[in-house]
Structure formats: structure tokens, C-alpha cells
Amino acid sequence: MFYIDPGTGSMLFTVLIGVLGAGAYALRDSIVKAKFLLSGGRTVTMDDEVPDFVIFSDDKRYWNVFKPICDEFEKREVPITYMTASENDPALNEKYNFVSCEFIGEGNKAFVRLNNLKADILLSTTPSLDVFYWKRSKNVKWYVHIPHAISDITLYRVFGIDYYDAILTPGEYHEGQIRELENIRNLPKKEVVKVGMTYMDVLKKRLETVGPIHDDITTVLLAPSWGPSAILSKFGKDIIKTLLDTGYHIIVRPHPQSFTSEKDLIEGIMSAYPDSEQLEWNTDNDNFDVLNRADIMISDFSGVVFDYSLVFDKPIIYMETDFDKSIYDADWIDEELWTFRTLPKIGREINTESLPQLKEIIDDCLTNPKYQRARDEARAETWAFDGESAVRTVDYLLEKHKLLTEKKSLQES
């Protein structure tokens, strides 16, 4: 009698959250007006609380993108507000003087806050602005998107970046993809600024400090993504057995989501092949050490293949996959994705038929000089301004804020 289907329930819940958020916003506005009256007419508005710069992160795993930027703001003694939807975001433990870090709630609660936000400039890795729950606030002047990976900008769900004002790209080819989407959808032209990739700069600097690890035995890292098209779902226990048959040291690092979404699969494989002298399962929060230890990586469509190949300058093996791009922006443009053009150049593909030859494929990738040349070419295409990304990002944000402020002054005068 009182049954409500999940879709309707979700919609009603979202409406309720929106009403509550609007009510809270109205209450806050009333408080501000009351302050105005009690102050004897002295102007006290919500603009007094407007931050110049806000960063929003929907997940703690993007702190590696934002930390170099926050550090640069701190270095320049420029105030910025960092808002996160992760209660255990590492940012909340940082000791900054000019960077204010704040947990704003998870899911809809965070988006209600953002939808009523006042700020001059907001920077985020989160796609789908003004598409689903996250709406552009009329009190935010400028929205800036920064990707969290160096691969194709069109690998977001449809309309992922359409309603940002500016995109900060890691490399050269991304702007062409953005402009093509704008033309097809008749969108206003965004500012596209090439700045590089912050977290890759940090990884490289860290590698230069620590140095590569050289062991007598070859170490192979299996780092799959998750889901029905990923390596462990496709090959299951067979790939673990085949890797152990190589005689090499094997590290398996499942995607964190696997322990939630495909728990039975992971637990079954781990039970059949537990930790041993030759095999180790890795779940460290920080993947730097395991990437540095490995001589070669085997993966699928996970973005970590480019982090590993281009920063640590090592070969990769990737799995054949039937990639369905129909739900992505990539489906709207004709050119082949940079990711799938580049993978065959920097590594070898494996499938069910070639799996028995995995040792020979590993040995070829470790010794063939063509993969080194291909990595150099890929690095030039997708990773600009090595070591300068945080500085260039903050330079852009400060210059844009200056222009917005000047424009506002002209309008007021």
C-alpha cells in the first residue's frame, strides 16, 4: 500500500534535500538581513563572506591533484577554501595558514552546499556540472575544471565538461577534442589553458628523490580496473597461475572498488592464491612504492597505465577489451581516442589466445627499444610543462580573478 519504487523514492529524496537546502539558504539570508538592521544600517551582506577561490573535491583520492595547488597558494600567502565530500580526506589533516579545508558532507548534502555557494572562482575535477545534481550557482562567477588523468578529456560521461567556463588541460591534443564538442553542441567557447598535470609532477619529483629500485628478480605488477570487462573478471584465476608460471615475482593490486562491487570474485582468487614468497597482494593507500618496485605493469583500461609508463618510464601490457564509448563524450567525435592510439605503441596487448605466451610477451616488452621511443612521444603529446603545473595553475587562477575584479569595478562605476 505504501510502496514507492526506487526511482520515485530517489527523486522524492532529492527534492526533499533541495527544499531543505533552499530553506537553510533562506534562513542564512534572513540572518544576514537581521545583522544589517541591528548594525544601524551598516552594510553587512553575504558578500562579506565570499571567498576569492574555492576548490571542490568529491573524493579524497583527488587530493594528489589538489595538494600541489594548495601548497602553491600557501606559498604565495593567498587565501583559498578547500571543500571536500570525503570525511577522511587527507587535506583535513594539513596544517595550513592560508588554505582553509572543510568537509561539507557527502552526496546530495555536498551538492546542496555547492548549489548555493558564493565564490569568485571554483576549481574542481568533478564532471557533469549543471547536468545532474550539481548546478551552477548564480553567485559563483567562474567555474574551472582540471582533469585528474592525462588521457582523453572525452572519457567523461556525456556532457561532462560542457558547462564549465574554463578547462585546464595536461597536454596538447585535449583542446581539439574540447573544441569539437563545442562545435557539435553549439556551446559557448571555453577558455582552454594548457598547464600540465600536478600529481604527475609530484610523482616524478618523488621518484628523482628516492630513485628507482633495482632487484635481481623481475617484478610484475598486475593492476586491473574493476567490473565485467576488467582483467580479473575476464581471466579470473588463470592469469594468476600464468603469471606464477613465469617464475617472476608477482604483485597483484586490485582496484579498491573491487572489494566492494565484486567482493566474491576477489575473495575467491585471493583464497586460491594467497600471499606467498612469490606472490603478494597489495592494498596500500599510496601506490608509489609498488609502482617503483615493478619492472612491468599488466593492466586493462585503468588510467594508472599512463602514470606508470610515463612517470616511471617502464613498459606496460594491456588487455584486449571491448570498450563501449556510447555513454561517453568520446562517442560524439569521429577521431580515435588518444588512449587507444597510444596503448599499442607503448605496450603489448594480451587476450585469451595469447595468455599462454605471457612470459615471452613480458620479456619482449622489457627489452624492445621501440617501447622507450613510444613513451617519449606519448609524454610529449599529453604531459606539458613538466614540473610547472601547480605554478601555472595558480598563475591562471590569480590572473582570472584579477580580470573578474576589474570587470566588476567597471560595471559598478
Short mmCIF file of C-alpha atoms in Angstrom, two decimals:
data_model
loop_
_atom_site.label_atom_id
_atom_site.label_comp_id
_atom_site.label_asym_id
_atom_site.label_seq_id
_atom_site.Cartn_x
_atom_site.Cartn_y
_atom_site.Cartn_z
CA MET A 1 0.00 0.00 0.00
CA PHE A 2 2.81 2.39 0.89
CA TYR A 3 5.35 1.01 -1.60
CA ILE A 4 7.37 3.58 -3.56
CA ASP A 5 9.59 2.33 -6.36
CA PRO A 6 13.33 3.12 -6.01
CA GLY A 7 13.35 5.65 -8.86
CA THR A 8 10.48 7.66 -7.42
CA GLY A 9 11.94 7.37 -3.94
CA SER A 10 15.27 8.73 -5.15
CA MET A 11 13.54 11.62 -6.89
CA LEU A 12 11.48 12.49 -3.80
CA PHE A 13 14.58 12.30 -1.63
CA THR A 14 16.43 14.67 -3.97
CA VAL A 15 13.50 17.10 -3.94
CA LEU A 16 13.42 16.97 -0.14
CA ILE A 17 17.15 17.67 0.08
CA GLY A 18 16.74 20.58 -2.33
CA VAL A 19 13.87 22.07 -0.29
CA LEU A 20 15.87 21.74 2.93
CA GLY A 21 18.90 23.31 1.27
CA ALA A 22 16.85 26.22 -0.04
CA GLY A 23 15.33 26.68 3.41
CA ALA A 24 18.74 26.76 5.02
CA TYR A 25 19.93 29.26 2.46
CA ALA A 26 16.87 31.49 3.05
CA LEU A 27 17.42 31.31 6.80
CA ARG A 28 21.02 32.33 6.39
CA ASP A 29 19.99 35.24 4.20
CA SER A 30 17.46 36.36 6.83
CA ILE A 31 20.15 36.28 9.49
CA VAL A 32 22.35 38.49 7.34
CA LYS A 33 19.48 40.97 6.87
CA ALA A 34 18.86 40.98 10.60
CA LYS A 35 22.51 41.82 11.18
CA PHE A 36 22.10 44.71 8.80
CA LEU A 37 19.18 46.15 10.82
CA LEU A 38 20.87 45.59 14.16
CA SER A 39 24.01 47.31 12.94
CA GLY A 40 22.07 50.51 12.47
CA GLY A 41 22.12 50.38 8.71
CA ARG A 42 25.79 49.44 8.28
CA THR A 43 26.11 47.23 5.20
CA VAL A 44 26.52 43.62 6.26
CA THR A 45 25.93 41.29 3.30
CA MET A 46 26.74 37.76 2.35
CA ASP A 47 29.35 39.23 0.02
CA ASP A 48 31.45 39.86 3.11
CA GLU A 49 31.93 36.09 3.30
CA VAL A 50 32.60 35.44 -0.38
CA PRO A 51 35.95 33.67 -0.87
CA ASP A 52 38.01 34.58 -3.90
CA PHE A 53 38.91 30.94 -4.59
CA VAL A 54 37.25 27.63 -3.77
CA ILE A 55 38.38 24.09 -4.62
CA PHE A 56 35.81 21.31 -4.53
CA SER A 57 36.82 17.64 -4.39
CA ASP A 58 34.15 14.95 -4.47
CA ASP A 59 36.55 12.25 -3.29
CA LYS A 60 39.70 12.05 -1.18
CA ARG A 61 41.59 10.25 -3.96
CA TYR A 62 41.88 13.53 -5.88
CA TRP A 63 43.93 15.15 -3.15
CA ASN A 64 47.03 14.21 -5.19
CA VAL A 65 45.75 16.63 -7.87
CA PHE A 66 44.89 19.45 -5.48
CA LYS A 67 47.67 19.29 -2.89
CA PRO A 68 50.33 20.87 -5.15
CA ILE A 69 47.86 23.67 -5.96
CA CYS A 70 47.02 24.25 -2.29
CA ASP A 71 50.73 24.22 -1.46
CA GLU A 72 51.31 26.89 -4.10
CA PHE A 73 48.53 29.09 -2.69
CA GLU A 74 50.04 28.63 0.76
CA LYS A 75 53.49 29.54 -0.55
CA ARG A 76 52.12 32.76 -2.07
CA GLU A 77 50.10 33.50 1.10
CA VAL A 78 46.85 33.73 -0.87
CA PRO A 79 43.72 32.50 0.96
CA ILE A 80 41.71 29.67 -0.60
CA THR A 81 38.91 27.42 0.65
CA TYR A 82 39.14 23.68 0.01
CA MET A 83 35.80 21.86 0.24
CA THR A 84 35.67 18.08 0.26
CA ALA A 85 32.89 15.49 0.21
CA SER A 86 35.15 12.93 1.92
CA GLU A 87 35.16 12.94 5.70
CA ASN A 88 38.63 11.32 5.75
CA ASP A 89 40.19 13.49 3.05
CA PRO A 90 43.94 13.91 3.84
CA ALA A 91 43.51 17.65 3.28
CA LEU A 92 41.69 17.91 6.60
CA ASN A 93 44.89 16.93 8.43
CA GLU A 94 47.09 19.52 6.73
CA LYS A 95 48.45 22.44 8.77
CA TYR A 96 47.92 25.45 6.51
CA ASN A 97 47.72 29.14 7.35
CA PHE A 98 46.11 30.33 4.11
CA VAL A 99 44.26 27.20 2.97
CA SER A 100 41.01 26.51 4.83
CA CYS A 101 39.97 22.84 4.50
CA GLU A 102 36.35 21.90 5.17
CA PHE A 103 34.23 18.74 5.00
CA ILE A 104 30.86 19.75 3.51
CA GLY A 105 29.06 16.40 3.65
CA GLU A 106 28.66 13.52 1.25
CA GLY A 107 26.47 13.13 -1.83
CA ASN A 108 23.43 15.39 -2.07
CA LYS A 109 24.38 17.29 1.07
CA ALA A 110 27.59 18.46 -0.58
CA PHE A 111 25.80 19.47 -3.78
CA VAL A 112 23.16 21.46 -1.89
CA ARG A 113 26.01 23.45 -0.37
CA LEU A 114 27.64 23.96 -3.76
CA ASN A 115 24.40 24.91 -5.49
CA ASN A 116 24.07 27.85 -3.08
CA LEU A 117 27.75 28.71 -2.94
CA LYS A 118 29.14 32.22 -3.17
CA ALA A 119 32.66 32.47 -4.58
CA ASP A 120 34.56 34.24 -7.31
CA ILE A 121 36.27 31.18 -8.81
CA LEU A 122 35.64 27.48 -8.21
CA LEU A 123 38.13 24.80 -9.32
CA SER A 124 37.16 21.11 -9.45
CA THR A 125 37.88 17.74 -11.03
CA THR A 126 34.19 16.80 -10.78
CA PRO A 127 32.42 16.44 -14.15
CA SER A 128 28.73 16.94 -15.01
CA LEU A 129 28.39 20.47 -13.68
CA ASP A 130 24.84 21.68 -14.36
CA VAL A 131 23.84 18.24 -15.69
CA PHE A 132 22.62 16.24 -12.68
CA TYR A 133 22.53 17.26 -9.02
CA TRP A 134 25.35 19.80 -9.15
CA LYS A 135 24.01 23.07 -10.53
CA ARG A 136 25.84 26.27 -11.34
CA SER A 137 25.35 28.75 -8.54
CA LYS A 138 24.35 32.22 -9.70
CA ASN A 139 26.77 33.53 -7.09
CA VAL A 140 29.88 31.82 -8.49
CA LYS A 141 31.49 33.90 -11.21
CA TRP A 142 33.78 31.38 -12.88
CA TYR A 143 33.94 27.57 -12.94
CA VAL A 144 37.25 25.90 -13.81
CA HIS A 145 37.73 22.18 -14.48
CA ILE A 146 41.04 20.37 -14.01
CA PRO A 147 41.25 16.69 -15.09
CA HIS A 148 42.51 14.01 -12.73
CA ALA A 149 44.12 11.95 -15.52
CA ILE A 150 46.21 12.70 -18.59
CA SER A 151 44.16 10.61 -21.02
CA ASP A 152 41.33 11.81 -23.29
CA ILE A 153 39.17 14.66 -21.99
CA THR A 154 36.25 12.97 -23.77
CA LEU A 155 36.28 9.96 -21.44
CA TYR A 156 33.75 11.61 -19.17
CA ARG A 157 30.09 10.64 -19.26
CA VAL A 158 28.13 12.66 -21.83
CA PHE A 159 28.10 16.45 -21.18
CA GLY A 160 30.80 16.02 -18.54
CA ILE A 161 32.59 19.33 -19.16
CA ASP A 162 30.07 21.29 -21.25
CA TYR A 163 29.10 23.89 -18.67
CA TYR A 164 32.45 24.86 -17.23
CA ASP A 165 33.86 28.27 -18.14
CA ALA A 166 37.43 27.04 -18.45
CA ILE A 167 39.34 23.77 -18.77
CA LEU A 168 42.94 23.33 -17.63
CA THR A 169 44.46 20.64 -19.83
CA PRO A 170 47.51 18.45 -19.23
CA GLY A 171 48.66 18.32 -22.86
CA GLU A 172 48.41 19.49 -26.43
CA TYR A 173 45.74 17.35 -28.08
CA HIS A 174 42.98 17.88 -25.49
CA GLU A 175 41.95 21.29 -26.83
CA GLY A 176 40.99 19.82 -30.21
CA GLN A 177 38.58 17.41 -28.51
CA ILE A 178 37.04 20.22 -26.45
CA ARG A 179 36.57 22.47 -29.49
CA GLU A 180 34.96 19.67 -31.49
CA LEU A 181 32.40 19.04 -28.76
CA GLU A 182 31.66 22.76 -28.58
CA ASN A 183 31.06 22.93 -32.31
CA ILE A 184 28.82 19.86 -32.39
CA ARG A 185 26.71 21.03 -29.43
CA ASN A 186 26.76 24.73 -30.29
CA LEU A 187 28.28 25.63 -26.92
CA PRO A 188 29.97 28.91 -25.93
CA LYS A 189 33.72 28.74 -26.38
CA LYS A 190 35.53 27.94 -23.15
CA GLU A 191 38.92 29.13 -22.07
CA VAL A 192 41.31 26.23 -22.59
CA VAL A 193 44.66 26.62 -20.86
CA LYS A 194 47.45 24.06 -21.04
CA VAL A 195 49.05 23.73 -17.58
CA GLY A 196 50.38 20.15 -17.30
CA MET A 197 49.46 17.62 -14.60
CA THR A 198 50.10 18.37 -10.94
CA TYR A 199 50.15 14.89 -9.46
CA MET A 200 52.46 13.54 -12.16
CA ASP A 201 54.92 16.34 -11.46
CA VAL A 202 54.90 15.30 -7.79
CA LEU A 203 55.36 11.62 -8.65
CA LYS A 204 58.35 12.42 -10.85
CA LYS A 205 59.93 14.66 -8.24
CA ARG A 206 59.43 11.97 -5.64
CA LEU A 207 61.00 9.39 -7.93
CA GLU A 208 64.02 11.62 -8.50
CA THR A 209 64.43 11.90 -4.73
CA VAL A 210 64.02 8.22 -3.90
CA GLY A 211 65.50 6.75 -7.06
CA PRO A 212 64.47 3.57 -8.89
CA ILE A 213 64.67 0.20 -7.18
CA HIS A 214 66.78 -2.48 -8.86
CA ASP A 215 66.24 -6.10 -7.79
CA ASP A 216 67.86 -9.23 -9.15
CA ILE A 217 64.47 -10.78 -9.88
CA THR A 218 61.95 -9.37 -12.35
CA THR A 219 58.82 -8.00 -10.65
CA VAL A 220 55.49 -7.94 -12.49
CA LEU A 221 52.65 -5.75 -11.23
CA LEU A 222 49.09 -6.77 -12.09
CA ALA A 223 46.97 -3.62 -11.58
CA PRO A 224 43.48 -4.19 -13.02
CA SER A 225 40.47 -1.96 -13.02
CA TRP A 226 37.15 -3.43 -11.88
CA GLY A 227 33.94 -4.57 -13.49
CA PRO A 228 32.92 -7.21 -16.05
CA SER A 229 35.42 -6.00 -18.68
CA ALA A 230 38.43 -5.90 -16.34
CA ILE A 231 41.25 -8.44 -16.22
CA LEU A 232 40.22 -10.39 -13.14
CA SER A 233 36.65 -10.72 -14.38
CA LYS A 234 37.81 -11.83 -17.84
CA PHE A 235 40.66 -14.17 -16.89
CA GLY A 236 39.95 -14.95 -13.23
CA LYS A 237 42.44 -17.32 -11.59
CA ASP A 238 44.01 -18.24 -14.94
CA ILE A 239 46.06 -15.06 -15.17
CA ILE A 240 47.43 -15.52 -11.64
CA LYS A 241 48.50 -19.07 -12.46
CA THR A 242 50.05 -17.99 -15.75
CA LEU A 243 51.99 -15.21 -14.02
CA LEU A 244 53.28 -17.56 -11.33
CA ASP A 245 54.43 -19.96 -14.06
CA THR A 246 56.79 -17.25 -15.37
CA GLY A 247 58.91 -17.62 -12.25
CA TYR A 248 58.88 -13.85 -11.76
CA HIS A 249 57.86 -12.08 -8.56
CA ILE A 250 54.18 -11.12 -8.85
CA ILE A 251 52.35 -8.24 -7.15
CA VAL A 252 48.57 -8.04 -7.53
CA ARG A 253 46.98 -4.69 -6.69
CA PRO A 254 43.19 -4.85 -7.22
CA HIS A 255 41.17 -1.71 -7.76
CA PRO A 256 39.72 -0.55 -4.40
CA GLN A 257 36.20 -0.76 -5.82
CA SER A 258 36.66 -4.48 -6.44
CA PHE A 259 36.49 -5.18 -2.71
CA THR A 260 33.01 -3.64 -2.69
CA SER A 261 31.46 -4.35 -6.10
CA GLU A 262 32.99 -7.77 -6.83
CA LYS A 263 33.87 -8.97 -3.36
CA ASP A 264 33.15 -12.66 -4.02
CA LEU A 265 35.40 -12.68 -7.09
CA ILE A 266 38.34 -11.10 -5.28
CA GLU A 267 37.99 -13.23 -2.17
CA GLY A 268 37.78 -16.39 -4.29
CA ILE A 269 41.00 -15.58 -6.17
CA MET A 270 42.84 -14.48 -3.01
CA SER A 271 41.78 -17.69 -1.29
CA ALA A 272 43.05 -19.83 -4.18
CA TYR A 273 46.31 -17.86 -4.44
CA PRO A 274 47.20 -16.38 -1.03
CA ASP A 275 50.30 -14.36 -0.23
CA SER A 276 53.49 -16.35 -0.66
CA GLU A 277 57.19 -15.79 -1.28
CA GLN A 278 56.48 -15.32 -4.98
CA LEU A 279 53.06 -13.62 -4.82
CA GLU A 280 51.92 -10.61 -2.83
CA TRP A 281 48.58 -8.80 -2.70
CA ASN A 282 48.96 -5.05 -2.33
CA THR A 283 46.32 -2.66 -0.95
CA ASP A 284 48.50 0.26 0.19
CA ASN A 285 46.79 3.67 0.09
CA ASP A 286 49.88 5.14 -1.56
CA ASN A 287 50.81 3.27 -4.75
CA PHE A 288 54.20 4.94 -5.23
CA ASP A 289 56.29 2.17 -3.69
CA VAL A 290 54.63 -0.66 -5.62
CA LEU A 291 54.90 1.26 -8.91
CA ASN A 292 58.56 1.94 -8.26
CA ARG A 293 59.31 -1.70 -7.42
CA ALA A 294 57.66 -3.16 -10.51
CA ASP A 295 59.63 -3.71 -13.73
CA ILE A 296 56.49 -4.03 -15.85
CA MET A 297 52.76 -3.50 -15.37
CA ILE A 298 49.83 -5.53 -16.68
CA SER A 299 46.52 -3.67 -16.69
CA ASP A 300 43.40 -3.03 -18.77
CA PHE A 301 41.68 0.33 -19.22
CA SER A 302 42.81 1.79 -15.89
CA GLY A 303 44.36 5.26 -16.13
CA VAL A 304 47.24 4.10 -13.95
CA VAL A 305 48.92 2.62 -17.05
CA PHE A 306 49.93 6.12 -18.18
CA ASP A 307 51.06 7.21 -14.71
CA TYR A 308 53.27 4.14 -14.58
CA SER A 309 54.56 4.21 -18.14
CA LEU A 310 55.24 7.94 -18.47
CA VAL A 311 56.45 8.79 -14.95
CA PHE A 312 58.35 5.63 -14.09
CA ASP A 313 59.35 5.14 -17.74
CA LYS A 314 58.59 1.40 -17.81
CA PRO A 315 56.70 -0.85 -20.25
CA ILE A 316 53.12 -2.00 -19.93
CA ILE A 317 50.96 -4.90 -21.11
CA TYR A 318 47.27 -4.26 -21.54
CA MET A 319 44.26 -6.50 -22.01
CA GLU A 320 42.09 -6.58 -25.09
CA THR A 321 38.74 -5.02 -24.20
CA ASP A 322 35.50 -4.26 -25.99
CA PHE A 323 35.23 -0.64 -24.94
CA ASP A 324 31.73 0.79 -25.27
CA LYS A 325 32.06 4.54 -25.71
CA SER A 326 28.35 5.20 -26.24
CA ILE A 327 27.91 6.69 -22.76
CA TYR A 328 30.94 8.96 -23.07
CA ASP A 329 31.61 12.27 -24.80
CA ALA A 330 34.02 10.31 -26.98
CA ASP A 331 31.06 8.87 -28.87
CA TRP A 332 30.28 12.32 -30.27
CA ILE A 333 33.56 12.79 -32.11
CA ASP A 334 34.91 10.78 -35.01
CA GLU A 335 38.59 10.54 -34.25
CA GLU A 336 40.02 7.50 -32.48
CA LEU A 337 40.69 8.05 -28.80
CA TRP A 338 44.27 9.06 -27.98
CA THR A 339 44.28 6.35 -25.31
CA PHE A 340 43.65 3.54 -27.78
CA ARG A 341 46.01 5.01 -30.39
CA THR A 342 48.79 5.15 -27.82
CA LEU A 343 48.46 1.87 -25.93
CA PRO A 344 49.68 -0.31 -28.85
CA LYS A 345 52.74 1.93 -29.17
CA ILE A 346 53.86 1.82 -25.55
CA GLY A 347 53.00 -1.81 -24.79
CA ARG A 348 51.65 -5.18 -25.93
CA GLU A 349 48.08 -6.41 -25.93
CA ILE A 350 47.06 -9.76 -24.47
CA ASN A 351 43.91 -11.80 -24.94
CA THR A 352 42.72 -15.30 -24.17
CA GLU A 353 44.66 -16.80 -27.08
CA SER A 354 47.96 -15.08 -26.25
CA LEU A 355 47.79 -15.62 -22.48
CA PRO A 356 49.90 -18.83 -22.62
CA GLN A 357 52.72 -16.77 -24.22
CA LEU A 358 52.66 -14.19 -21.43
CA LYS A 359 56.27 -14.80 -20.34
CA GLU A 360 57.57 -14.23 -23.88
CA ILE A 361 55.47 -11.06 -24.15
CA ILE A 362 56.84 -9.77 -20.83
CA ASP A 363 60.43 -10.45 -21.91
CA ASP A 364 59.90 -8.66 -25.24
CA CYS A 365 58.42 -5.58 -23.57
CA LEU A 366 61.31 -5.40 -21.12
CA THR A 367 63.99 -5.43 -23.83
CA ASN A 368 62.50 -3.94 -27.02
CA PRO A 369 63.73 -0.33 -27.54
CA LYS A 370 60.66 0.68 -29.59
CA TYR A 371 58.59 0.98 -26.43
CA GLN A 372 61.02 3.52 -24.98
CA ARG A 373 60.73 5.71 -28.08
CA ALA A 374 56.93 5.46 -27.97
CA ARG A 375 56.84 6.51 -24.33
CA ASP A 376 58.86 9.60 -25.17
CA GLU A 377 56.40 10.51 -27.93
CA ALA A 378 53.35 9.95 -25.71
CA ARG A 379 54.87 12.04 -22.95
CA ALA A 380 55.34 14.95 -25.35
CA GLU A 381 51.71 14.73 -26.51
CA THR A 382 49.95 14.53 -23.17
CA TRP A 383 52.18 15.89 -20.39
CA ALA A 384 53.19 19.50 -20.87
CA PHE A 385 55.32 21.78 -18.68
CA ASP A 386 56.93 19.04 -16.61
CA GLY A 387 57.34 20.32 -13.05
CA GLU A 388 55.45 23.59 -13.62
CA SER A 389 51.78 22.62 -13.43
CA ALA A 390 50.95 23.91 -9.94
CA VAL A 391 52.62 27.25 -10.63
CA ARG A 392 50.87 27.63 -13.98
CA THR A 393 47.51 26.65 -12.49
CA VAL A 394 47.74 29.23 -9.72
CA ASP A 395 49.06 31.85 -12.16
CA TYR A 396 45.94 31.33 -14.28
CA LEU A 397 43.54 31.48 -11.32
CA LEU A 398 45.10 34.68 -9.95
CA GLU A 399 45.11 36.38 -13.35
CA LYS A 400 41.49 35.37 -13.99
CA HIS A 401 40.47 36.70 -10.59
CA LYS A 402 42.19 39.99 -11.34
CA LEU A 403 40.28 40.30 -14.63
CA LEU A 404 36.96 39.42 -12.97
CA THR A 405 37.58 42.01 -10.26
CA GLU A 406 38.44 44.69 -12.80
CA LYS A 407 35.31 43.86 -14.78
CA LYS A 408 33.15 44.13 -11.67
CA SER A 409 34.68 47.50 -10.79
CA LEU A 410 33.95 48.82 -14.27
CA GLN A 411 30.37 47.62 -14.10
CA GLU A 412 29.82 49.23 -10.70
CA SER A 413 31.35 52.54 -11.81
#
